[in-house]
PDB file of C-alpha atoms in Angstrom:
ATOM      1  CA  UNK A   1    -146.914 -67.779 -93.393  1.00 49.00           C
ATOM      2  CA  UNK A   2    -143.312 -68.015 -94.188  1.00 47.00           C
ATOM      3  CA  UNK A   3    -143.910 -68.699 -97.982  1.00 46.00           C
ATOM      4  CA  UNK A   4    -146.523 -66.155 -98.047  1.00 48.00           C
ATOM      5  CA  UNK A   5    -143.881 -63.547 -96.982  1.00 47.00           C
ATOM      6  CA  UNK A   6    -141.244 -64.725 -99.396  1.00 46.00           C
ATOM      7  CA  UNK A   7    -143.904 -64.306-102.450  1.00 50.00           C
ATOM      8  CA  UNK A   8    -144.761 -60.625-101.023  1.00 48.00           C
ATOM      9  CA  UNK A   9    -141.167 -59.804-101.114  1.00 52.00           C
ATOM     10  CA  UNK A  10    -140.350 -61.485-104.367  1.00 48.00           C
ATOM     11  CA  UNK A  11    -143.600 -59.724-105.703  1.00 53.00           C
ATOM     12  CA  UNK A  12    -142.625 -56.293-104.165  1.00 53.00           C
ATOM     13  CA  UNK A  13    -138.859 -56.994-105.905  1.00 50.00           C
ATOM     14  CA  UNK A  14    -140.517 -57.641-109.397  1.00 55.00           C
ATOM     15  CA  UNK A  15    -142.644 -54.437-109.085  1.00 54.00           C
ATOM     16  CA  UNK A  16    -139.476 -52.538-108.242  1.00 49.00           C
ATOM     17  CA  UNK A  17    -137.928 -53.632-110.932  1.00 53.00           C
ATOM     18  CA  UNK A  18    -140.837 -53.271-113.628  1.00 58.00           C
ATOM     19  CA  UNK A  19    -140.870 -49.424-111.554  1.00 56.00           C
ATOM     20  CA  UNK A  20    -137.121 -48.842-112.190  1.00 50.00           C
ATOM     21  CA  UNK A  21    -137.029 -50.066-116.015  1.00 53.00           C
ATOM     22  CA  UNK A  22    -140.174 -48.193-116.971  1.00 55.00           C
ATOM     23  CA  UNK A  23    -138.714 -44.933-115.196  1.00 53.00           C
ATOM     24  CA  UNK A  24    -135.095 -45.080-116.978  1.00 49.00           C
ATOM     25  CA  UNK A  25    -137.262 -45.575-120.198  1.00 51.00           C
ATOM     26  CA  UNK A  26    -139.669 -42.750-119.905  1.00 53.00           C
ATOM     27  CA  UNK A  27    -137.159 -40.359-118.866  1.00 50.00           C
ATOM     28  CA  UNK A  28    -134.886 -41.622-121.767  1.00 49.00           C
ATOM     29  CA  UNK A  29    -138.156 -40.772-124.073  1.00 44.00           C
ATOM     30  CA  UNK A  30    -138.453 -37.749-122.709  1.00 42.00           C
ATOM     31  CA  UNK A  31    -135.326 -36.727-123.210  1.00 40.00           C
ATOM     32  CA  UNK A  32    -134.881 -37.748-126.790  1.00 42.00           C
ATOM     33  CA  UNK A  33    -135.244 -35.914-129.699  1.00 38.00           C
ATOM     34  CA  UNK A  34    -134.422 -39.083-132.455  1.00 43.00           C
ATOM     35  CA  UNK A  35    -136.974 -39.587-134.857  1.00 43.00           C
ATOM     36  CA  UNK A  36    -139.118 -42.517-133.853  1.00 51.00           C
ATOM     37  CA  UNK A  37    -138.360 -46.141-134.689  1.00 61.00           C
ATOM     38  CA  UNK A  38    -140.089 -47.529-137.532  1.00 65.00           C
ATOM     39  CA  UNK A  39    -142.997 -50.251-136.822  1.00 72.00           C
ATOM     40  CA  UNK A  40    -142.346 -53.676-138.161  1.00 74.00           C
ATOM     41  CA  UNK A  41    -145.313 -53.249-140.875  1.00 80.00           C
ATOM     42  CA  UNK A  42    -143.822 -50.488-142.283  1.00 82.00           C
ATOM     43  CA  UNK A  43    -140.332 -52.289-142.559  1.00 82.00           C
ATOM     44  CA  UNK A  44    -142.019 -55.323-144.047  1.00 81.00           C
ATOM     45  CA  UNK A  45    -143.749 -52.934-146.469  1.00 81.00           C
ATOM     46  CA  UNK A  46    -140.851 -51.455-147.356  1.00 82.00           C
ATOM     47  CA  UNK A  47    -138.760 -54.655-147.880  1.00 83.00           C
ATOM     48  CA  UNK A  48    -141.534 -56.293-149.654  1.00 77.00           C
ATOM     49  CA  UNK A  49    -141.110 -53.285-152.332  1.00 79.00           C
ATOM     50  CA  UNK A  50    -137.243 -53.420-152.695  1.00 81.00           C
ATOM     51  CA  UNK A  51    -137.292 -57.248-152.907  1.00 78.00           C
ATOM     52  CA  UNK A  52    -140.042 -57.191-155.762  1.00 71.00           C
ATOM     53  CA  UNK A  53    -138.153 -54.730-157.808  1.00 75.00           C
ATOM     54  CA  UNK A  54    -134.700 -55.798-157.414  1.00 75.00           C
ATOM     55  CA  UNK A  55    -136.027 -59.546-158.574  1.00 72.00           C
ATOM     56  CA  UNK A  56    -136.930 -57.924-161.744  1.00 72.00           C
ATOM     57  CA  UNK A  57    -133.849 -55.747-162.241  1.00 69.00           C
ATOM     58  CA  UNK A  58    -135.799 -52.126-161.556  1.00 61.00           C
ATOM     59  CA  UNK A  59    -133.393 -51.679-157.694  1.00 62.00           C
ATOM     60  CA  UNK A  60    -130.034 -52.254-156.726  1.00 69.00           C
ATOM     61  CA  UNK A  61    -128.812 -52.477-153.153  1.00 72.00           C
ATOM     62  CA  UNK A  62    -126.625 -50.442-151.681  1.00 75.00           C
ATOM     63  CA  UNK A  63    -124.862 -50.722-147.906  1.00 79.00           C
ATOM     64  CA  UNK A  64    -122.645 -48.745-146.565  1.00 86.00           C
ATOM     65  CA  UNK A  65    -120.967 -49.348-142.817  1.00 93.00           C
ATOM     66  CA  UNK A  66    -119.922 -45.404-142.472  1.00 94.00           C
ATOM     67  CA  UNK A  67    -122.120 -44.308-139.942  1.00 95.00           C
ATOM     68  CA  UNK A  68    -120.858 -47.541-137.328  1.00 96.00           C
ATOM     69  CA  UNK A  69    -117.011 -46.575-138.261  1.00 96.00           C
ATOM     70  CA  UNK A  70    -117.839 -42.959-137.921  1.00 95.00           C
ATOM     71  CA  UNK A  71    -118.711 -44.035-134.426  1.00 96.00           C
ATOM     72  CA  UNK A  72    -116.290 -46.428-133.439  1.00 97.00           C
ATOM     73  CA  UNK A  73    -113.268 -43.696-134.674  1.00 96.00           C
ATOM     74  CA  UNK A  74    -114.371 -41.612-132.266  1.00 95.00           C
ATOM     75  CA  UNK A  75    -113.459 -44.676-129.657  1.00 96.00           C
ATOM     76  CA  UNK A  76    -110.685 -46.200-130.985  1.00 96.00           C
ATOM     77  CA  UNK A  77    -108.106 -47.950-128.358  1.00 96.00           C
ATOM     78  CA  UNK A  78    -110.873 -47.842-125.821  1.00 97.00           C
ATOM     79  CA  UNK A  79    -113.093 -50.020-123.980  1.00 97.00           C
ATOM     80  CA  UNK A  80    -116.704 -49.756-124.551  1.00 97.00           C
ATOM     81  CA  UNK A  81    -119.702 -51.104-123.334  1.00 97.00           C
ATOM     82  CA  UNK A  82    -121.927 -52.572-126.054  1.00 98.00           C
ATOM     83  CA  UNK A  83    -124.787 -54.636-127.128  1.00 98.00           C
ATOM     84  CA  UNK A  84    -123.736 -57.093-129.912  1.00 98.00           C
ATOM     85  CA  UNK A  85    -125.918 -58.658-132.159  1.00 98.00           C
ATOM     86  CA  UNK A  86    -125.049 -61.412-135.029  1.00 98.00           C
ATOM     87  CA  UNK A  87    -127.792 -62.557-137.650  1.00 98.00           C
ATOM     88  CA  UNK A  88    -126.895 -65.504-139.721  1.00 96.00           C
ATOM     89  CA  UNK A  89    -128.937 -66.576-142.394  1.00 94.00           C
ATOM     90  CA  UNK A  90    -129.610 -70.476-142.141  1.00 92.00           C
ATOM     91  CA  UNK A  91    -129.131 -73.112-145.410  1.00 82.00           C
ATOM     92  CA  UNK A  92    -127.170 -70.623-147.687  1.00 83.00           C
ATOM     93  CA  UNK A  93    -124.983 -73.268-148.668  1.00 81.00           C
ATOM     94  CA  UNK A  94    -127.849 -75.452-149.735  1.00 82.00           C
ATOM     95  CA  UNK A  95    -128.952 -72.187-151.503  1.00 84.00           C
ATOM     96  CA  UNK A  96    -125.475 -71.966-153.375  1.00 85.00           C
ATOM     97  CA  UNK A  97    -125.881 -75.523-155.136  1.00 85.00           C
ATOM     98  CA  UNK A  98    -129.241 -74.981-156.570  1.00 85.00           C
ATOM     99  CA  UNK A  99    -130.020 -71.510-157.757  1.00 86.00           C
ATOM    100  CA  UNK A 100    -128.336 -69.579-160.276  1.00 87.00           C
ATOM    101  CA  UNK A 101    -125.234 -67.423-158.901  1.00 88.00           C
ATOM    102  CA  UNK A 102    -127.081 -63.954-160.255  1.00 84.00           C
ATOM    103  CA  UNK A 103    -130.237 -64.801-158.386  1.00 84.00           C
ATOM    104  CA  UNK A 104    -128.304 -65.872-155.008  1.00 87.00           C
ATOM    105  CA  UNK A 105    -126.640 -62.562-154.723  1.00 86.00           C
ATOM    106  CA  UNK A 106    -129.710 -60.767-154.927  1.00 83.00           C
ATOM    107  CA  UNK A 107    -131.213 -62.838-152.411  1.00 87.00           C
ATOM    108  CA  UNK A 108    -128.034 -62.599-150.199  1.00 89.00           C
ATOM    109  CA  UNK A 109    -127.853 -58.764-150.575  1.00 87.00           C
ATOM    110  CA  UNK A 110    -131.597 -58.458-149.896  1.00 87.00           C
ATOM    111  CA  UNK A 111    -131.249 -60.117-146.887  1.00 92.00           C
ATOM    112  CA  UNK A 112    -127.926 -57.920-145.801  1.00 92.00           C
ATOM    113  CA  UNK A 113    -129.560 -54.572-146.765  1.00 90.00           C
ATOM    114  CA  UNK A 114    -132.909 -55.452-144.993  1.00 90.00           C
ATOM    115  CA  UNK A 115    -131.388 -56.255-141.686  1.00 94.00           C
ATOM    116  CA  UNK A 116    -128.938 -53.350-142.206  1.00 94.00           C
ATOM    117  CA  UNK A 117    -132.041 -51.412-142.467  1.00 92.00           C
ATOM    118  CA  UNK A 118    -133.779 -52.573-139.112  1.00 94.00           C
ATOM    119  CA  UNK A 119    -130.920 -52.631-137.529  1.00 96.00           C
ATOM    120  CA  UNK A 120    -130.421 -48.860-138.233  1.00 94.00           C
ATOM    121  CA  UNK A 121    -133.857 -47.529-137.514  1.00 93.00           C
ATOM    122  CA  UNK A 122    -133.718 -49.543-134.158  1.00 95.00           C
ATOM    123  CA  UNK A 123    -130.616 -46.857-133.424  1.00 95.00           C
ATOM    124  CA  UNK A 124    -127.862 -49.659-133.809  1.00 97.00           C
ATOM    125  CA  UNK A 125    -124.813 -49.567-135.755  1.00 98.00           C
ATOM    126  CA  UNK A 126    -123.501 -52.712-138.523  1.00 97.00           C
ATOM    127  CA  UNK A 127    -120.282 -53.409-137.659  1.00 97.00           C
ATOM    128  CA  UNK A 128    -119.297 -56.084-140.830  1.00 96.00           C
ATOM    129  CA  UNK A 129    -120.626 -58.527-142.993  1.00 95.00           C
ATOM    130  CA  UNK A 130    -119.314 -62.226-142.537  1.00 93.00           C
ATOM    131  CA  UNK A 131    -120.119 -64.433-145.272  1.00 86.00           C
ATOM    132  CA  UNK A 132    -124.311 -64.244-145.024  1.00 89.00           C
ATOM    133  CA  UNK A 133    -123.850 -63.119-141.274  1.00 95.00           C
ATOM    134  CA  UNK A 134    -124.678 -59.251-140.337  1.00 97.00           C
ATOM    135  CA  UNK A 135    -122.705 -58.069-137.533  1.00 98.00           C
ATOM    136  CA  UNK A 136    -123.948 -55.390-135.237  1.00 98.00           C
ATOM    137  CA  UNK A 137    -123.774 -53.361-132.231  1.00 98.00           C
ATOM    138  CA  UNK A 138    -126.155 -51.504-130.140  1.00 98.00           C
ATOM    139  CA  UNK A 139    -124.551 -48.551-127.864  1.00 97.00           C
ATOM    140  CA  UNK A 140    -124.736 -48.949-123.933  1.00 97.00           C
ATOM    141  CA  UNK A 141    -122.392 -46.529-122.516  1.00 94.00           C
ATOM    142  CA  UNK A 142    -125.419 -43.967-121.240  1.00 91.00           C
ATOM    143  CA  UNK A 143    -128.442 -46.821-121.103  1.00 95.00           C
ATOM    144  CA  UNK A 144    -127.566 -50.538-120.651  1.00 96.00           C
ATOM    145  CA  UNK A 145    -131.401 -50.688-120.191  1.00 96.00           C
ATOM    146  CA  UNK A 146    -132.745 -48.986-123.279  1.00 97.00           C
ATOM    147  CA  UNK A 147    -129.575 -50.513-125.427  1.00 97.00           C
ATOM    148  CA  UNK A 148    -130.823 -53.850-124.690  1.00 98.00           C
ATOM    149  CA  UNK A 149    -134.003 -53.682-125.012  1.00 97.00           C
ATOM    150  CA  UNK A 150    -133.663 -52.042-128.712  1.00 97.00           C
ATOM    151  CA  UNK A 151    -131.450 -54.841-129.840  1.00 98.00           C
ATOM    152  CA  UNK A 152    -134.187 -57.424-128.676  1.00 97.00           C
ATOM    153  CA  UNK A 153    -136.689 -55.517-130.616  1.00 96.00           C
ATOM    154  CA  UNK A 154    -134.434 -55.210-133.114  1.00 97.00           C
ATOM    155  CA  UNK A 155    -134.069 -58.703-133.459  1.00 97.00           C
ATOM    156  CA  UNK A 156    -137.867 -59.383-133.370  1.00 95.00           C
ATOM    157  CA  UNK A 157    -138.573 -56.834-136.404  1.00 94.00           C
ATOM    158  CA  UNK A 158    -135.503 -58.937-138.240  1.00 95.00           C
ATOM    159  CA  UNK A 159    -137.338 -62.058-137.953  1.00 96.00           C
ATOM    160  CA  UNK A 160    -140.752 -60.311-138.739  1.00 93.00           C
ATOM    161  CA  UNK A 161    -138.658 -58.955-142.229  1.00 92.00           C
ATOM    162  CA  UNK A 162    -137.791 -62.321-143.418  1.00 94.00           C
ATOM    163  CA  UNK A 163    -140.759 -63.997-142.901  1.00 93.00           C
ATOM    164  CA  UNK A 164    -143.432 -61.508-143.688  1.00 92.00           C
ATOM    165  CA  UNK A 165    -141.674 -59.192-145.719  1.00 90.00           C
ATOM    166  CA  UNK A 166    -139.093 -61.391-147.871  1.00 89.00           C
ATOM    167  CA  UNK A 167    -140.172 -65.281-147.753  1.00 92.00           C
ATOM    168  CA  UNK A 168    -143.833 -63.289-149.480  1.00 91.00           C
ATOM    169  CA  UNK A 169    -142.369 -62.554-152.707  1.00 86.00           C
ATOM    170  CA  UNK A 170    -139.509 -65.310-152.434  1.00 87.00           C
ATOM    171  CA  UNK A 171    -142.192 -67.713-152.387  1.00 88.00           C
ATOM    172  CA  UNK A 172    -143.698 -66.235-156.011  1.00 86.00           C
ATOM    173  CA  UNK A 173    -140.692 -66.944-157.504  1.00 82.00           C
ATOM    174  CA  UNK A 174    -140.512 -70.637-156.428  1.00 82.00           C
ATOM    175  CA  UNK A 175    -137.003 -69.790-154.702  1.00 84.00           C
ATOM    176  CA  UNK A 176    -136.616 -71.298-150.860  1.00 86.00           C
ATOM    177  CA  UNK A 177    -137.821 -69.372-148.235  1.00 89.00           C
ATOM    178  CA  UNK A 178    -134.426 -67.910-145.624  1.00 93.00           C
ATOM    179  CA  UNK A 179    -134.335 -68.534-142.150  1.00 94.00           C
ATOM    180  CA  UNK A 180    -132.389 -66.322-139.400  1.00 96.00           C
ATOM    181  CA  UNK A 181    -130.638 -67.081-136.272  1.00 97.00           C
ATOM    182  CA  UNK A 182    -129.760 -64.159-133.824  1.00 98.00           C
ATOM    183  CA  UNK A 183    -127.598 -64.455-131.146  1.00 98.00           C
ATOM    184  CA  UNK A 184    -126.044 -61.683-128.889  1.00 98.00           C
ATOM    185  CA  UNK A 185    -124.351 -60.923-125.627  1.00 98.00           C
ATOM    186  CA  UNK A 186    -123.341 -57.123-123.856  1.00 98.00           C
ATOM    187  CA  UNK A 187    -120.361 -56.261-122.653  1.00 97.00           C
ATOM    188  CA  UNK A 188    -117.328 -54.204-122.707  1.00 96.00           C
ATOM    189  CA  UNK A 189    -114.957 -54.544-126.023  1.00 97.00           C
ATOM    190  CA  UNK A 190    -112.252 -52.878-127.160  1.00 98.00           C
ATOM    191  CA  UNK A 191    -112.137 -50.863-130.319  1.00 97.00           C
ATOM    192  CA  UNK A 192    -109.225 -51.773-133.008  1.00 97.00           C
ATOM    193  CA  UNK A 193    -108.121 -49.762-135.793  1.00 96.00           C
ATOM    194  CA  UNK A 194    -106.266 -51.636-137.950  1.00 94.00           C
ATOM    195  CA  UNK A 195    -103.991 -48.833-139.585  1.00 89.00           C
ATOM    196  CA  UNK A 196    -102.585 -44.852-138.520  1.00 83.00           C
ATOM    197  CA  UNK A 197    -105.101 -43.392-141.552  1.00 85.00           C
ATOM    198  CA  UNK A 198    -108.506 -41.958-140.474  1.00 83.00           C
ATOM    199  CA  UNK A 199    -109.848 -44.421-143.597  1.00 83.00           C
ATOM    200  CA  UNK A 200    -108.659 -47.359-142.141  1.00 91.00           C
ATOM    201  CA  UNK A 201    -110.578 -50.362-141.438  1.00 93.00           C
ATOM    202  CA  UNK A 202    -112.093 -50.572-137.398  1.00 96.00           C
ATOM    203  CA  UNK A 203    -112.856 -53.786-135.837  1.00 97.00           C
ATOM    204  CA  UNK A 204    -114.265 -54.777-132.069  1.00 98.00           C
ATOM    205  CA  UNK A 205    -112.378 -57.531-130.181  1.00 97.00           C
ATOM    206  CA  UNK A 206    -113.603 -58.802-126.931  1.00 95.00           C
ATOM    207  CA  UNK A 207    -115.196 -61.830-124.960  1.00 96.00           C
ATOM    208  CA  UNK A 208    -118.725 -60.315-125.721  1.00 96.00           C
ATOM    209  CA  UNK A 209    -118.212 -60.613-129.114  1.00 97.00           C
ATOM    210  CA  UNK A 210    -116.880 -64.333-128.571  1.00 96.00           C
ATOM    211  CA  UNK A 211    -120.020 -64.980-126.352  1.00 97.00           C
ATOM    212  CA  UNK A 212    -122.370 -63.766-129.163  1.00 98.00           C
ATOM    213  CA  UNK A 213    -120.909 -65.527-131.769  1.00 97.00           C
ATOM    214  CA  UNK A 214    -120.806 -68.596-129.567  1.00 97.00           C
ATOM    215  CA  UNK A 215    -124.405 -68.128-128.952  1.00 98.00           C
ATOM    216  CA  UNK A 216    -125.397 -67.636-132.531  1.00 97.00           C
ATOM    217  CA  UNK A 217    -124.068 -70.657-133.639  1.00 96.00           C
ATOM    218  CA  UNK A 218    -126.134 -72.565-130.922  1.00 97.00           C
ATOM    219  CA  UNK A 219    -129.047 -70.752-131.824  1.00 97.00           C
ATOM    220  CA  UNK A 220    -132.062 -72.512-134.006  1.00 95.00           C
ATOM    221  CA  UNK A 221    -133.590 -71.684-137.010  1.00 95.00           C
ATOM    222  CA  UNK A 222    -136.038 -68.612-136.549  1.00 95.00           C
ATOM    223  CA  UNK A 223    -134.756 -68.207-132.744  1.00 97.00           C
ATOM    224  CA  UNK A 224    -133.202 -65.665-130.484  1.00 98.00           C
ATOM    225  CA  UNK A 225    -131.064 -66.261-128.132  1.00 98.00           C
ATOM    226  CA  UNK A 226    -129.521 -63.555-125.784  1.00 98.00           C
ATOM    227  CA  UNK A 227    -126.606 -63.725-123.135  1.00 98.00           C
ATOM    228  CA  UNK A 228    -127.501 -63.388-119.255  1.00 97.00           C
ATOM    229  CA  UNK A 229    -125.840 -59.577-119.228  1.00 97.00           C
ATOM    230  CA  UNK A 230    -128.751 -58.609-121.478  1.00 98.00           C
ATOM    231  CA  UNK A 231    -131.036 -60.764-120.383  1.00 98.00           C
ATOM    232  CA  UNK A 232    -130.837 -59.230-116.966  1.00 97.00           C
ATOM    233  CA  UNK A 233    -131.171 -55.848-118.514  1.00 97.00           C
ATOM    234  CA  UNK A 234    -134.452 -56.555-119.902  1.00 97.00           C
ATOM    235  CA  UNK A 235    -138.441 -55.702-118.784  1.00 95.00           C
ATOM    236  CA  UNK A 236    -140.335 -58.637-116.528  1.00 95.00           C
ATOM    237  CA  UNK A 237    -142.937 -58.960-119.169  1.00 94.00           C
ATOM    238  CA  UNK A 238    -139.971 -59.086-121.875  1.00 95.00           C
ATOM    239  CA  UNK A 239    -137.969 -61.765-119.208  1.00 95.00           C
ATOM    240  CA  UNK A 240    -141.224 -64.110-119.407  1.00 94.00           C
ATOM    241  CA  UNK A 241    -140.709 -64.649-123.265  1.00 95.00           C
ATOM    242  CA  UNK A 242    -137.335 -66.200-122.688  1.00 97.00           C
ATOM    243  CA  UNK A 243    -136.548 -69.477-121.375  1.00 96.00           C
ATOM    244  CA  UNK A 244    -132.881 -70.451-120.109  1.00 96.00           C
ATOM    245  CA  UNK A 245    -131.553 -73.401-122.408  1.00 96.00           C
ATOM    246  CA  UNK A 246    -128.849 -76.154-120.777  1.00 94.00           C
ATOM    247  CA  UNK A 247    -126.212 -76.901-122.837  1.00 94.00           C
ATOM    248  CA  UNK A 248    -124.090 -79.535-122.790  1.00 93.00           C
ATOM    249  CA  UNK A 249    -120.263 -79.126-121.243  1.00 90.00           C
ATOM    250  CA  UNK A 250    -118.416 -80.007-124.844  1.00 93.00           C
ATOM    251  CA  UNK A 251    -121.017 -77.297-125.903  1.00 95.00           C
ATOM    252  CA  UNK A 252    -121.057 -74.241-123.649  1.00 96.00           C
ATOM    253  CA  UNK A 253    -117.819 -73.600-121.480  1.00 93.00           C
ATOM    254  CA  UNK A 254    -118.396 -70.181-121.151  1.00 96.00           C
ATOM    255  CA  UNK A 255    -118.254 -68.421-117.794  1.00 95.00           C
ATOM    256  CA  UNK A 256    -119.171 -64.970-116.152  1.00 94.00           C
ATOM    257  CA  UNK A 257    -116.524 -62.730-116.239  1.00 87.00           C
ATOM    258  CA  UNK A 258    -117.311 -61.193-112.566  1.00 90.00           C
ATOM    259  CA  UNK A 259    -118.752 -64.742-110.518  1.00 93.00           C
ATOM    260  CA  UNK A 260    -116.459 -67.019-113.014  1.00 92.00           C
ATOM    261  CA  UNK A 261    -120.013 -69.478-112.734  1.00 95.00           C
ATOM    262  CA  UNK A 262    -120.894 -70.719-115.946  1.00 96.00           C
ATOM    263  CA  UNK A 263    -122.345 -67.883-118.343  1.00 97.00           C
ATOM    264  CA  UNK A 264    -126.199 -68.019-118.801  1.00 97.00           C
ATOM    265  CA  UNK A 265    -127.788 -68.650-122.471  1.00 98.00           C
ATOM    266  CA  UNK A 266    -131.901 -67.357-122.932  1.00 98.00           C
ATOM    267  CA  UNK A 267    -133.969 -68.026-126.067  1.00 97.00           C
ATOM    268  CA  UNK A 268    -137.586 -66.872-127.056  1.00 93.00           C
ATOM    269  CA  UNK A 269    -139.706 -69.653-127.160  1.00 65.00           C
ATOM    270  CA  UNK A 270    -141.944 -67.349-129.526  1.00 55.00           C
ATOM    271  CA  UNK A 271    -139.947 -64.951-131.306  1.00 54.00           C
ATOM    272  CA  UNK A 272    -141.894 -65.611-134.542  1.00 48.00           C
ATOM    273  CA  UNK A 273    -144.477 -63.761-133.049  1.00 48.00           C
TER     274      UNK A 273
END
């Protein structure tokens, strides 16, 4: 009888909390006026298009970070709460040694400009590119929930563009298919400006963005893996897709910053999906 009233209340806890997300995230609908966020198929579509042409010469890509500086100026010396997100492309080195240096940059700026553009029509910002790594960052200052839960989706549409949209034509041209890891964590960071000028280069600095690169490089092939601040942010139903993964202590000696317990790592046993 006992049991029975522990599952009631665990049940009635889940429904509260399915009740609370879905009412932050209908109001936050309501109250938007942003255009909506491209579906997946249109993104793979649209990447499938680029790729072909800029294979044979007839696109060139073009990235710009302005619109995340533009944003991050107007919080410079500040802390702010954000989402951030790091994509690394897998066996790029292995890339480097056997095709020709012309064809590798195209592949490697495909790959940037693609998940520059689901990253910005998922309402996120890129921060930098690292090597074949795109930084980002989702803001959470007004909706931890909604901030979250668009850089999870964000990272499921990445791995739907590289294997639907990309690999596709890749695989016409006989070149190896990419892979993509995603890890990312939420937290508070501080903005940096590296100079006095307006122009000058901005940067984030912070144990989040430690966390997230941490978890990244953990991460498998075609995986995501998200930190236990944005894990708890997320829908039940979303929760269910992500199991907790045990590290080992030379691995992982990362802690909460509020309990000082050791810091919580979730991946999505089907993200390919």
């Amino acid at each position: 009888m006992a049991a029975a009233k522990e599952q009631k209340n665990e049940g009635g806890q889940d429904n509260a909390s399915k009740g609370l997300f879905n009412m932050i995230m209908n109001n936050e609908s309501k109250s938007s006026e942003e255009a909506k966020i491209v579906d997946s198929e249109t993104l793979v579509s649209q990447t499938q298009d680029r790729l072909w042409r800029a294979l044979k010469r007839r696109f060139q890509y073009d990235v710009s970070l302005q619109s995340g500086q533009e944003f991050l100026l107007n919080h410079v010396s500040t802390k702010v709460p954000l989402v951030i997100t790091y994509a690394d492309l897998v066996g790029s080195t292995n890339m480097s040694m056997t095709l020709p240096a012309d064809k590798l940059t195209t592949i490697i700026r495909a790959f940037t400009y693609e998940m520059s553009q689901v990253i910005y029509n998922h309402k996120g910002y890129v921060l930098k590119y690292v090597g074949d790594a795109v930084i980002s960052f989702f803001p959470a200052s007004y909706n931890k929930l909604l901030a979250c839960d668009r850089a999870v989706q964000c990272s499921k549409s990445m791995l739907a563009v590289v294997k639907n949209g990309i690999n596709p034509i890749l695989n016409q041209y006989d070149y190896p298919e990419l892979n993509v890891k995603i890890g990312m964590d939420e937290g508070e960071n501080v903005i940096v400006q590296y100079g006095h000028d307006r122009s000058s280069q901005i940067d984030i600095l912070g144990y989040c963005m430690n966390i997230a690169a941490k978890i990244t490089s953990l991460t498998g092939p075609n995986k995501i893996s998200i930190g236990q601040y944005v894990y708890e942010m997320l829908h039940p139903s979303i929760k269910s897709r992500f199991s907790e993964v045990k590290f080992s202590a030379e691995e992982w000696r990362y802690t909460d910053r509020h309990t000082g317990q050791l810091y919580k790592v979730y991946s999505m046993s089907d993200a390919g999906r």
